[in-house]
mmCIF file of C-alpha atoms and ligand atoms in Angstrom:
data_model
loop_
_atom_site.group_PDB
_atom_site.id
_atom_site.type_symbol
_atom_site.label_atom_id
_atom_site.label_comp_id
_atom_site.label_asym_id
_atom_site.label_seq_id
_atom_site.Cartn_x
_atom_site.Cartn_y
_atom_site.Cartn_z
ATOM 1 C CA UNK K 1 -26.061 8.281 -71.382
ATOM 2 C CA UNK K 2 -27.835 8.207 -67.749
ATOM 3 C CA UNK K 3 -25.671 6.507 -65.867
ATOM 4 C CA UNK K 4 -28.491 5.036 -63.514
ATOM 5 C CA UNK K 5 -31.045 3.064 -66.117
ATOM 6 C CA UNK K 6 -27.887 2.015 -68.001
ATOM 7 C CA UNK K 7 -27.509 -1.803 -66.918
ATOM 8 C CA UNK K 8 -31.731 -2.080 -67.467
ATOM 9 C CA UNK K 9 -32.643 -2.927 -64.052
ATOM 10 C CA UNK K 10 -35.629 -0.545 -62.773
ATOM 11 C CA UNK K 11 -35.268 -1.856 -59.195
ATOM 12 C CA UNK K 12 -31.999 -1.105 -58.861
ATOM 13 C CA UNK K 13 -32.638 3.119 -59.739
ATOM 14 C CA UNK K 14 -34.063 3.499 -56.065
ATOM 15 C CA UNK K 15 -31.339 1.883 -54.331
ATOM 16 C CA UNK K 16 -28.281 4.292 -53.114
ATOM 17 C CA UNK K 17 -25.231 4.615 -54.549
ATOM 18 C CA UNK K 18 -23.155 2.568 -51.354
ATOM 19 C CA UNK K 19 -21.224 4.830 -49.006
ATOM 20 C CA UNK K 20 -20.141 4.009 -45.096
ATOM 21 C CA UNK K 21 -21.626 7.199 -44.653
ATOM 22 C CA UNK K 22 -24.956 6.695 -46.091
ATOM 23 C CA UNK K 23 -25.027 3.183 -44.691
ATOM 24 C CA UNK K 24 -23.971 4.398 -41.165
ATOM 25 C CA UNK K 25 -20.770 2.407 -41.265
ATOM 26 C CA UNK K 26 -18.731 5.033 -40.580
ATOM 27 C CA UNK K 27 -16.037 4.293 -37.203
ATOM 28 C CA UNK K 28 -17.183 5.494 -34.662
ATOM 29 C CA UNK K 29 -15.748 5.554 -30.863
ATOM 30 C CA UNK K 30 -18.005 5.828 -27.902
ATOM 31 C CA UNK K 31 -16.058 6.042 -24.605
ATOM 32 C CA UNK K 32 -17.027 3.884 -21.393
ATOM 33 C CA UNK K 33 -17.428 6.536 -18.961
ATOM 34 C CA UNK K 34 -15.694 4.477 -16.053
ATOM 35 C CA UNK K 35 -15.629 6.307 -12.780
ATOM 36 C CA UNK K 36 -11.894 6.704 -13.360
ATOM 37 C CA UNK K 37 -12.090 8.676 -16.701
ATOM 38 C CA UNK K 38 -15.167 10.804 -14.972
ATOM 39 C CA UNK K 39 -13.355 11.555 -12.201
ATOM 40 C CA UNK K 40 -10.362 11.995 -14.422
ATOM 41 C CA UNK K 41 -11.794 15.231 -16.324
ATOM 42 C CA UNK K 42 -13.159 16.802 -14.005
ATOM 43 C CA UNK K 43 -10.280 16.980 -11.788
ATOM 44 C CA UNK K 44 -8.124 18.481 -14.991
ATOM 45 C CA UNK K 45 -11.475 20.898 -15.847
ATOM 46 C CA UNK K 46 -11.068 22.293 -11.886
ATOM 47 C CA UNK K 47 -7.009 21.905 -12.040
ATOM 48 C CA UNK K 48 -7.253 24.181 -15.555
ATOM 49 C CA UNK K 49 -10.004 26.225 -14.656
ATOM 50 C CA UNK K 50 -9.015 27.703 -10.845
ATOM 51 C CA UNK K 51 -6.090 28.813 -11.519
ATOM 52 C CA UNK K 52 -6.985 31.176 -14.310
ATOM 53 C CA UNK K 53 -9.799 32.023 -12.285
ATOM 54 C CA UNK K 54 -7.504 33.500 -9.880
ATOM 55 C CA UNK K 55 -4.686 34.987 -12.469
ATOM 56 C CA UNK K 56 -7.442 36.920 -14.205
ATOM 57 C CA UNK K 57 -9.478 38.042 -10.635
ATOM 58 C CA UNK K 58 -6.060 39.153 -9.363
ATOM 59 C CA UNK K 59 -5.469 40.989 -12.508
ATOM 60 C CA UNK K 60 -8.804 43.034 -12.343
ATOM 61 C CA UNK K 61 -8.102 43.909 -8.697
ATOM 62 C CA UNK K 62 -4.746 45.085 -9.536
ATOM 63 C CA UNK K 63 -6.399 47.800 -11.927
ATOM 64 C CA UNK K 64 -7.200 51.016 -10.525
ATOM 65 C CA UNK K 65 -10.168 52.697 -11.386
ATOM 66 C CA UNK K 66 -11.540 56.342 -10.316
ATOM 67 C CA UNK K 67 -14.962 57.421 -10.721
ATOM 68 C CA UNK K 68 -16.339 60.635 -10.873
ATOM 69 C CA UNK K 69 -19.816 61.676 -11.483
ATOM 70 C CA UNK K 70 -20.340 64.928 -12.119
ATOM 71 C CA UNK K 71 -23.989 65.614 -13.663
ATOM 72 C CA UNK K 72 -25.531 66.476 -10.091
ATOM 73 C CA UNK K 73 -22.896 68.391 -8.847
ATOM 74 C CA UNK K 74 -21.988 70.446 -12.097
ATOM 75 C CA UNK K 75 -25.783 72.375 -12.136
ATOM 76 C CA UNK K 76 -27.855 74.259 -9.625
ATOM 77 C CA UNK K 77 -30.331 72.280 -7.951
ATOM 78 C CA UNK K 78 -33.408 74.478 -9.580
ATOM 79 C CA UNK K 79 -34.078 74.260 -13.558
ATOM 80 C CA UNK K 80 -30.889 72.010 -14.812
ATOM 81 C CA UNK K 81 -32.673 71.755 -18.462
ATOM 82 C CA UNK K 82 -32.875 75.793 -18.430
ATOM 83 C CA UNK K 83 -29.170 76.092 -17.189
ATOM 84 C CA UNK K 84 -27.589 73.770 -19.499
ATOM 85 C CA UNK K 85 -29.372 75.049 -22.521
ATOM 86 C CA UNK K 86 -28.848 78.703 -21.581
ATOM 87 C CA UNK K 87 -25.633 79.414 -23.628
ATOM 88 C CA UNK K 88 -24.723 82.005 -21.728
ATOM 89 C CA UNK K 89 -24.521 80.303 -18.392
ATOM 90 C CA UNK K 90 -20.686 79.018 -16.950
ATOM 91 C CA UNK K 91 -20.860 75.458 -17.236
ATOM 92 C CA UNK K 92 -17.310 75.401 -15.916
ATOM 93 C CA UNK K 93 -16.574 72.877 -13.213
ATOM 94 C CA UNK K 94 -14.067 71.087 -11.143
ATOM 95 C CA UNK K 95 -14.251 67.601 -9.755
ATOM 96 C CA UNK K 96 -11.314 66.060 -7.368
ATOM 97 C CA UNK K 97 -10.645 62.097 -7.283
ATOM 98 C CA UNK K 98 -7.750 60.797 -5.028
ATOM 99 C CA UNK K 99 -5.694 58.293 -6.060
ATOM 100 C CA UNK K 100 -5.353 54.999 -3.705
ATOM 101 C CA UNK K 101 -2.908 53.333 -5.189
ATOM 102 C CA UNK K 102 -0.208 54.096 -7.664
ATOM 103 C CA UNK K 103 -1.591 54.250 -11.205
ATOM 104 C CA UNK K 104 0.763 53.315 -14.142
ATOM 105 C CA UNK K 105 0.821 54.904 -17.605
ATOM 106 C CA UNK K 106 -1.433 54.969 -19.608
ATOM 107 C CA UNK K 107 -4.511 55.714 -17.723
ATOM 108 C CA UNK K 108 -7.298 55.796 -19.459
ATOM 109 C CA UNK K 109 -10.060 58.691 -19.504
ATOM 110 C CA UNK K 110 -13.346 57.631 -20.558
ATOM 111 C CA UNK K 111 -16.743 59.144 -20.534
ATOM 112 C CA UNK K 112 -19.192 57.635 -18.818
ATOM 113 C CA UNK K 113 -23.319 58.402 -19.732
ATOM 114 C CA UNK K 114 -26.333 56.485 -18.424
ATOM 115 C CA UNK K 115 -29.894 56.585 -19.721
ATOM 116 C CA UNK K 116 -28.957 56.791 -23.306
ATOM 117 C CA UNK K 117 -29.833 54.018 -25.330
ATOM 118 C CA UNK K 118 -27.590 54.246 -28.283
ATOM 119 C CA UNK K 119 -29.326 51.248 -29.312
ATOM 120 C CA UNK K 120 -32.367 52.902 -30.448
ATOM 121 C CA UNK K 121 -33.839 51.232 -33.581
ATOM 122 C CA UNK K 122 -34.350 54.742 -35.406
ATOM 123 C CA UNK K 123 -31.389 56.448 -33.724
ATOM 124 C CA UNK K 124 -28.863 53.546 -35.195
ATOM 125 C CA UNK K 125 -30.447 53.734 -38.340
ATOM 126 C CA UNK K 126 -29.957 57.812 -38.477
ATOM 127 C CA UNK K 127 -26.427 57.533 -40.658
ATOM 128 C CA UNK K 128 -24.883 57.204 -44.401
ATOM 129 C CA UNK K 129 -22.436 54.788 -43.613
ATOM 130 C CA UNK K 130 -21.919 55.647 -47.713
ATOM 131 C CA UNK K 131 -21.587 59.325 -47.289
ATOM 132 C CA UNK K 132 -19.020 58.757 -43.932
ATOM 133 C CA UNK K 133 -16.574 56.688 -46.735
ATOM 134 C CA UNK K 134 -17.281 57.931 -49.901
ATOM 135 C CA UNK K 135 -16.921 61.259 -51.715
ATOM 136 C CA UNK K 136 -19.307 60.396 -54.164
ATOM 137 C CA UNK K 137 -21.803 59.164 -52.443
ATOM 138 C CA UNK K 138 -21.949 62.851 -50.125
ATOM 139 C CA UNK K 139 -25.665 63.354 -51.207
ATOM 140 C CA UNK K 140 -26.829 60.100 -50.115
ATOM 141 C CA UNK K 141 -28.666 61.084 -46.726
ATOM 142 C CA UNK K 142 -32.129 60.037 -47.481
ATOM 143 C CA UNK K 143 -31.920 58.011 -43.885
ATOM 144 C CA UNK K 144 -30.982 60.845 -41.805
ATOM 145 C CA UNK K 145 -33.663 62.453 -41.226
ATOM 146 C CA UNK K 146 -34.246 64.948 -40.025
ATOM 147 C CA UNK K 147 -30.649 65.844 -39.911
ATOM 148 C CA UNK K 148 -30.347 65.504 -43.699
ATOM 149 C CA UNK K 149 -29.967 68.269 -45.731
ATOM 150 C CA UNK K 150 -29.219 72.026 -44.527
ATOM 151 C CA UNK K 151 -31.810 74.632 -45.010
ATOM 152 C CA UNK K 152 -30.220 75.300 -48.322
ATOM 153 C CA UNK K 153 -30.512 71.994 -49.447
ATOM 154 C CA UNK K 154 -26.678 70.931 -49.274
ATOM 155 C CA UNK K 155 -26.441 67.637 -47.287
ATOM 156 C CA UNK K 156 -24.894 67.864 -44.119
ATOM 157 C CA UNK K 157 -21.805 65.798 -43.411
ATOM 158 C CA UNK K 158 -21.911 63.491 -41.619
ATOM 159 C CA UNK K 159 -25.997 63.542 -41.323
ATOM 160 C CA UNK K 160 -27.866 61.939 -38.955
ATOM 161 C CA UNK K 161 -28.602 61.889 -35.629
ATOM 162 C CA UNK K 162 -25.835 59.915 -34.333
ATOM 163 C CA UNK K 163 -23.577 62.294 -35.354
ATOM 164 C CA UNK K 164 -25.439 65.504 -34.055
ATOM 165 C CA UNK K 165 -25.727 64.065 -30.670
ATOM 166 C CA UNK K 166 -21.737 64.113 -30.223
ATOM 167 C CA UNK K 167 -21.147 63.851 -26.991
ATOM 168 C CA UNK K 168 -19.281 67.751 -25.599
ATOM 169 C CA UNK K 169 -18.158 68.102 -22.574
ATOM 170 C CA UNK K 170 -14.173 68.237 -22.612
ATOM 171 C CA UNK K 171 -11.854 67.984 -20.057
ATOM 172 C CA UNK K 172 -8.681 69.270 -18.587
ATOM 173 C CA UNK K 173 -6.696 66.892 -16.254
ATOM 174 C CA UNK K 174 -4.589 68.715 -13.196
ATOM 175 C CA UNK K 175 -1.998 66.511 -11.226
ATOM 176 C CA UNK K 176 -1.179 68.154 -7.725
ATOM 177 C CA UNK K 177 -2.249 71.692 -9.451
ATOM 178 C CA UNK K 178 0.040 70.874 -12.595
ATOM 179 C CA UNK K 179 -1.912 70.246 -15.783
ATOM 180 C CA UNK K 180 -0.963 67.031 -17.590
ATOM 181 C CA UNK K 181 -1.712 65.948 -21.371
ATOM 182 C CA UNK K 182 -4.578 63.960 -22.366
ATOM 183 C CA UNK K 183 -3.470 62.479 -25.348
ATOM 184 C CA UNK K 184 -6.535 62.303 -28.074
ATOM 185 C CA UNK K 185 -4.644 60.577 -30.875
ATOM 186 C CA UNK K 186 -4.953 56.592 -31.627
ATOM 187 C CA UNK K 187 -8.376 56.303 -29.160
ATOM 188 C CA UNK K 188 -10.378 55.210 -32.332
ATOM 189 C CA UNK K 189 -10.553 51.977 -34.055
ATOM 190 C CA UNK K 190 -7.963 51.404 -36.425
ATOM 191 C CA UNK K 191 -10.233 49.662 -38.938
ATOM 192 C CA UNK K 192 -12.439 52.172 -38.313
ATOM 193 C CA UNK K 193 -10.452 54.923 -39.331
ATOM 194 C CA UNK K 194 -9.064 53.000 -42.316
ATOM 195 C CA UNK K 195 -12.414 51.782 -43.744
ATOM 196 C CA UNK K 196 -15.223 53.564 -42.347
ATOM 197 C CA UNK K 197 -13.999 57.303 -42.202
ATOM 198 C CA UNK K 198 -12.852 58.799 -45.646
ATOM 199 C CA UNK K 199 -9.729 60.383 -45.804
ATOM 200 C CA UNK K 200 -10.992 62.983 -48.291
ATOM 201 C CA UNK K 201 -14.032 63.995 -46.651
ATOM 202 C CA UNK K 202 -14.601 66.616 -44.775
ATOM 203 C CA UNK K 203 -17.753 68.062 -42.520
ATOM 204 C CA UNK K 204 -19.878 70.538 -43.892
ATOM 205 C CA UNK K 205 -23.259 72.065 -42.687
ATOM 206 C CA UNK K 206 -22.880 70.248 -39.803
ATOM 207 C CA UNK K 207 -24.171 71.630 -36.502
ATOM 208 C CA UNK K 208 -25.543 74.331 -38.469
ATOM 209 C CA UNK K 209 -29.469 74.013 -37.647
ATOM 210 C CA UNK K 210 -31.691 75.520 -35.293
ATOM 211 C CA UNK K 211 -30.964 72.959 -33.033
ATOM 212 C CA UNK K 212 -27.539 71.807 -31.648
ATOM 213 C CA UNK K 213 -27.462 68.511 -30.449
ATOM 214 C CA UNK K 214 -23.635 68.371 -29.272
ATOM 215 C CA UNK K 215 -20.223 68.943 -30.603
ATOM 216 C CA UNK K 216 -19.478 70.639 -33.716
ATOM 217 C CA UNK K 217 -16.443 69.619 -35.293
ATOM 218 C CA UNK K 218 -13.505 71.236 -37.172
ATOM 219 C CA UNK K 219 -14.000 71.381 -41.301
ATOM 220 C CA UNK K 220 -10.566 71.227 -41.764
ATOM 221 C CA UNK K 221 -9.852 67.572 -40.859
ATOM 222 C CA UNK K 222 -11.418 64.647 -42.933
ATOM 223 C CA UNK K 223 -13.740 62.487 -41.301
ATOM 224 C CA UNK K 224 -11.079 59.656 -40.994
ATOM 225 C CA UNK K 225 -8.875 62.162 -38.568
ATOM 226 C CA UNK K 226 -11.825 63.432 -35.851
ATOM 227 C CA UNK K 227 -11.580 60.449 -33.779
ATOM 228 C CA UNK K 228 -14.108 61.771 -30.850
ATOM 229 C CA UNK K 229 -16.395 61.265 -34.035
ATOM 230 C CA UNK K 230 -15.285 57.924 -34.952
ATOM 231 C CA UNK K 231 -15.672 57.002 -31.154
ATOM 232 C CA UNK K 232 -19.353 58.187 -30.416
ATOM 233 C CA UNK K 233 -20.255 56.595 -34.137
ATOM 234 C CA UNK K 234 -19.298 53.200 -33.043
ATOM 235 C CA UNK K 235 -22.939 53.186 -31.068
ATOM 236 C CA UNK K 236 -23.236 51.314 -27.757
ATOM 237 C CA UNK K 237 -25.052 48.816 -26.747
ATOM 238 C CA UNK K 238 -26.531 49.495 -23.572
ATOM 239 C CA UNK K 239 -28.086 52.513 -21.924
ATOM 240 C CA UNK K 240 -24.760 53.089 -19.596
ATOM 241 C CA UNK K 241 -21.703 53.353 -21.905
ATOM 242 C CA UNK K 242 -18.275 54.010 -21.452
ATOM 243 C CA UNK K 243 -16.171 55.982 -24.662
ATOM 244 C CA UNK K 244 -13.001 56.494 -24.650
ATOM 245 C CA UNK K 245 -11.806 60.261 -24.182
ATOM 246 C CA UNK K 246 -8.170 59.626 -24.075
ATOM 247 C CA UNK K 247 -4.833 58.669 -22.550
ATOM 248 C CA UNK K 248 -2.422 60.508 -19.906
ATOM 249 C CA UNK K 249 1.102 59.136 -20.540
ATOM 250 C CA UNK K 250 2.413 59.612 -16.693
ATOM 251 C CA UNK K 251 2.273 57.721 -13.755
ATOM 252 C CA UNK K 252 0.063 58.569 -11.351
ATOM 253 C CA UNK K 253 1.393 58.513 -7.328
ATOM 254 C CA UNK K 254 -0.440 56.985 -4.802
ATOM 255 C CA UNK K 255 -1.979 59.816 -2.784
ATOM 256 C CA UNK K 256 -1.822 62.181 -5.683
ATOM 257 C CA UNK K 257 -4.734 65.124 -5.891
ATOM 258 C CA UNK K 258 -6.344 64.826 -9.234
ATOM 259 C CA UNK K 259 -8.440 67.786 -10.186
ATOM 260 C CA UNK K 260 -10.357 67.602 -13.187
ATOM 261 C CA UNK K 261 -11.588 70.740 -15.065
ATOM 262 C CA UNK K 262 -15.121 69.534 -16.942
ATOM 263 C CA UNK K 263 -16.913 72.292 -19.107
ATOM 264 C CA UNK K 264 -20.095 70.659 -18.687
ATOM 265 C CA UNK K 265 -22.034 70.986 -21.829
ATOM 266 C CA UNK K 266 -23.722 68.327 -22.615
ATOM 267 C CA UNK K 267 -27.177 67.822 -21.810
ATOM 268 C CA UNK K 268 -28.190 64.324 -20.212
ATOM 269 C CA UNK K 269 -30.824 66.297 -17.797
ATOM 270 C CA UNK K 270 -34.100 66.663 -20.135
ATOM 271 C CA UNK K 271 -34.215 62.874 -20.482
ATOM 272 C CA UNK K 272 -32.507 62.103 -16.598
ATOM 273 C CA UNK K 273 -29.280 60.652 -17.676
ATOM 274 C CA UNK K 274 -26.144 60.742 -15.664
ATOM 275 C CA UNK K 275 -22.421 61.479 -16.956
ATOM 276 C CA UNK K 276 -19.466 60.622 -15.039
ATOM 277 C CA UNK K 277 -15.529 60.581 -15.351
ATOM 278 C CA UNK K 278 -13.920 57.574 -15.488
ATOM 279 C CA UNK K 279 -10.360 56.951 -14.564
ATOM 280 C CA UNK K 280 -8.789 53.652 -15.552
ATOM 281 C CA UNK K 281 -5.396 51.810 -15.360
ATOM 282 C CA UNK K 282 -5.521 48.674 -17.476
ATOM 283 C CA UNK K 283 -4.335 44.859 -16.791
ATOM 284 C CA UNK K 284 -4.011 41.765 -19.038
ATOM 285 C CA UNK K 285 -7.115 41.357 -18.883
ATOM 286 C CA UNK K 286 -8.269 45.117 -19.884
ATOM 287 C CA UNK K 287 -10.291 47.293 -17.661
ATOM 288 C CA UNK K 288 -11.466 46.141 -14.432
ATOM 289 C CA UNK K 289 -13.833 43.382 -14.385
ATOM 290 C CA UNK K 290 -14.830 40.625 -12.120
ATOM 291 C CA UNK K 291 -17.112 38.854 -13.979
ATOM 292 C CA UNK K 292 -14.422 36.377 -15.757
ATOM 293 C CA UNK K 293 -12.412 35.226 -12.998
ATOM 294 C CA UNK K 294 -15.440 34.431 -11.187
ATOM 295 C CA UNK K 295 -16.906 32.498 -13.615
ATOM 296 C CA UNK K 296 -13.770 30.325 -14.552
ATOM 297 C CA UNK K 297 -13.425 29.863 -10.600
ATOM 298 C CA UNK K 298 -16.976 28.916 -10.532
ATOM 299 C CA UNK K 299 -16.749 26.142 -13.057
ATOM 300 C CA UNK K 300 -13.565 25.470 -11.838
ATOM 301 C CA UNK K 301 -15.073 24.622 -8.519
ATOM 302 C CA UNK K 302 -17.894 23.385 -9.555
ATOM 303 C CA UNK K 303 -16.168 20.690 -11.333
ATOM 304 C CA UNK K 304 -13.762 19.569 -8.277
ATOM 305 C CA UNK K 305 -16.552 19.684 -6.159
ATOM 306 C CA UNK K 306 -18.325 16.988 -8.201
ATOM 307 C CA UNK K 307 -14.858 15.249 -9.004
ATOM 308 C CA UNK K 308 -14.698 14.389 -4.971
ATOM 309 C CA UNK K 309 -18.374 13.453 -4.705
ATOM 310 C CA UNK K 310 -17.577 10.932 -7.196
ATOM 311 C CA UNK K 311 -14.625 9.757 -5.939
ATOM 312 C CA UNK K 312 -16.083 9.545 -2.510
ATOM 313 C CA UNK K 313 -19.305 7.756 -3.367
ATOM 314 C CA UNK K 314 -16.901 5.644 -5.755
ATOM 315 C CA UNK K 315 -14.619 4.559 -2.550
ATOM 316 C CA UNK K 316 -17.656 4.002 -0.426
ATOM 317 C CA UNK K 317 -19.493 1.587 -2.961
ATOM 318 C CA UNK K 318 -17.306 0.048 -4.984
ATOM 319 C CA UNK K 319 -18.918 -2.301 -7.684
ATOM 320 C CA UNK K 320 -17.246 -3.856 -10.718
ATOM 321 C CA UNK K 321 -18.490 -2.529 -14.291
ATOM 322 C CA UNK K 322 -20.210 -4.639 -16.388
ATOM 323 C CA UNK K 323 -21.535 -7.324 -13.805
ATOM 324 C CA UNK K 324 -24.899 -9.314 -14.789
ATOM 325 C CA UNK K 325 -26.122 -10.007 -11.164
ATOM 326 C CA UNK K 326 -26.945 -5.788 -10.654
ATOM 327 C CA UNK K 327 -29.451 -6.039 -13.500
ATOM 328 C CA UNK K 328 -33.045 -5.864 -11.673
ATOM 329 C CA UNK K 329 -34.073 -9.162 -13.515
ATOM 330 C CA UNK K 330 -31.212 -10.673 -11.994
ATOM 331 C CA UNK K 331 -31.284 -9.219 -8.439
ATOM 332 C CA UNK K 332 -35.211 -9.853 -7.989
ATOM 333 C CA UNK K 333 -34.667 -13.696 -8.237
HETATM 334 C C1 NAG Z 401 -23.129 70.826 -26.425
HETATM 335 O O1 NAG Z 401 -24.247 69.993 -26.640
HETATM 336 C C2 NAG Z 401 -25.477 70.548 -26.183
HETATM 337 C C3 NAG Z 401 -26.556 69.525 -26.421
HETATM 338 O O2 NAG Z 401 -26.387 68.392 -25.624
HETATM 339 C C4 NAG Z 401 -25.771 71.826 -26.894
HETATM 340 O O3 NAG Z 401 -26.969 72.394 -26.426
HETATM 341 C C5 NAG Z 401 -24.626 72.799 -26.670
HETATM 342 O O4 NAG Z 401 -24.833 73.953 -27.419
HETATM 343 C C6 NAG Z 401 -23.300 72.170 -27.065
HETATM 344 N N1 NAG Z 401 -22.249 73.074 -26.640
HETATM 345 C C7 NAG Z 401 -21.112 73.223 -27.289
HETATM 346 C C8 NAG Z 401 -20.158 74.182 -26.736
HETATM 347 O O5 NAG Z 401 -20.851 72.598 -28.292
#
């Protein structure tokens, strides 16, 4: 039986079944912003707000970070394209840093390349996110063109061209003349390795072609274990990125020579990229980075800035809410 023409009344079909909310009943506060309650939160905004301002700038200047670029100084001035891609030339090279300040474990080494959008449309797109997980799904390379299928016809694992652009260049860490361990293992995304990377896949074909475009990798370990692999697939999002490399597990003295051994393979000169070493301690707050405590102090002080206007223009002309005689139709008589 419909429910609505049941009691015979064809007026009463339009009307809406009653509801506060449909009738706009519902409660409903709506707060007199007094000058005391105004004042009021924005003095507790600036209270909250400065002081983690300043916890998380101090934190970011406490972290100690070394730079090193090393893409000017690592070729000859003359023909850097014909250098890097000559195979037989050294591309051995040593860098120094100093340290400033005492640098606790672990210190981070990162890569760092400019002019390289990751972020290309077609260069994202150049993977089998399929083929990287499953076993079954290993001829499924149709969008990695053209780093698809080997010359035989056997797909390449892992295709595409975010794969074959691995970044190469390695590095070997000297404290004071002694060599100390960068350790490669955990630098990936655990989720990554878990869920992404198959455990029972492993690379074939890759690296193979007439063209190398970086690091080959070892067809002995599945995909889920090569984390430099799992770390340049997670593509960046800006033309300068930072990847992880690894970790050195020992402190780092203040005044201590650090000499870094680079073989410099990879090549960021035919499209004028740069490539630097990055050094890193790490805070609370992560890596360093300015940019949130100066925000939070900027609100911060923003807000008590405004807090004392009001309470100064407040003090200086007092009037009580709510009082007829300031309406214009009042004060013009
Ligand atoms: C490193 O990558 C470059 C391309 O950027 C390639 O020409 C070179 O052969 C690679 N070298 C090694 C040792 O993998």
């Amino acid at each position: 039986m419909d429910p609505v023409k049941s009691d015979g009344d064809s007026k009463k079909c339009n009307k809406p079944k009653y509801s506060k909310f449909t009738q706009q009943e519902l409660p409903a506060c709506k707060p007199l912003l007094t000058p005391g309650i105004v004042i009021a939160a924005f003095s507790l905004i600036g209270v909250i707000f400065v002081p983690i301002g300043l916890a998380s700038l101090s934190a970011s200047r406490e972290v100690v970070e070394l730079v090193g670029r090393y893409d000017v100084s690592c070729v000859p001035d003359d023909d850097k394209v014909q250098f890097i891609q000559n195979s037989q030339s050294d591309k051995k090279c040593t860098i120094t840093l100093n340290a400033p300040k005492y640098m606790k474990s672990p210190i981070h080494v990162y890569y760092q390349v400019s002019g390289f959008y990751q972020n290309h449309r077609r260069y994202v797109k150049s993977r089998s996110d399929k083929q990287l997980r499953y076993k079954s799904a290993v001829h499924l390379t149709k969008d990695c063109e053209p780093e698809d299928n080997a010359a035989n016809g056997a797909p390449i694992v892992p295709c595409g061209l975010v794969a074959w652009s691995m970044f190469n260049d390695t590095y070997v860490v000297l404290v004071n003349s002694n060599a100390i361990e960068v350790n490669k293992k955990d630098i990936a995304w655990k989720s990554d390795k878990n869920h992404k990377f198959g455990k029972d896949i492993y690379p074939s074909n890759f690296q193979k072609g007439r063209l190398i475009g970086g690091a080959k990798l070892n067809e002995s370990i599945p995909l889920s274990e090569q984390e430099d692999l799992i770390v340049w697939m997670r593509t960046a999002a800006l033309p300068t990125f930072r990847k992880l490399y690894g970790r050195i597990e020992k402190d780092i003295m203040a005044n201590d020579n650090i000499t870094v051994v680079i073989q410099n393979n990879y090549n960021t000169y035919s499209f004028g990229g740069s490539k630097a070493l990055v050094l890193s301690t790490t805070s609370w707050i992560g890596g360093k980075n300015n940019f949130i405590g100066i925000a939070y102090l900027t609100i911060g002080g923003l807000c008590l800035f405004l807090a004392m206007a009001f309470m100064v223009i407040y003090m200086l002309k007092t009037r009580t809410l709510g009082d007829p005689s300031y309406l214009s139709w009042n004060r013009d008589k």
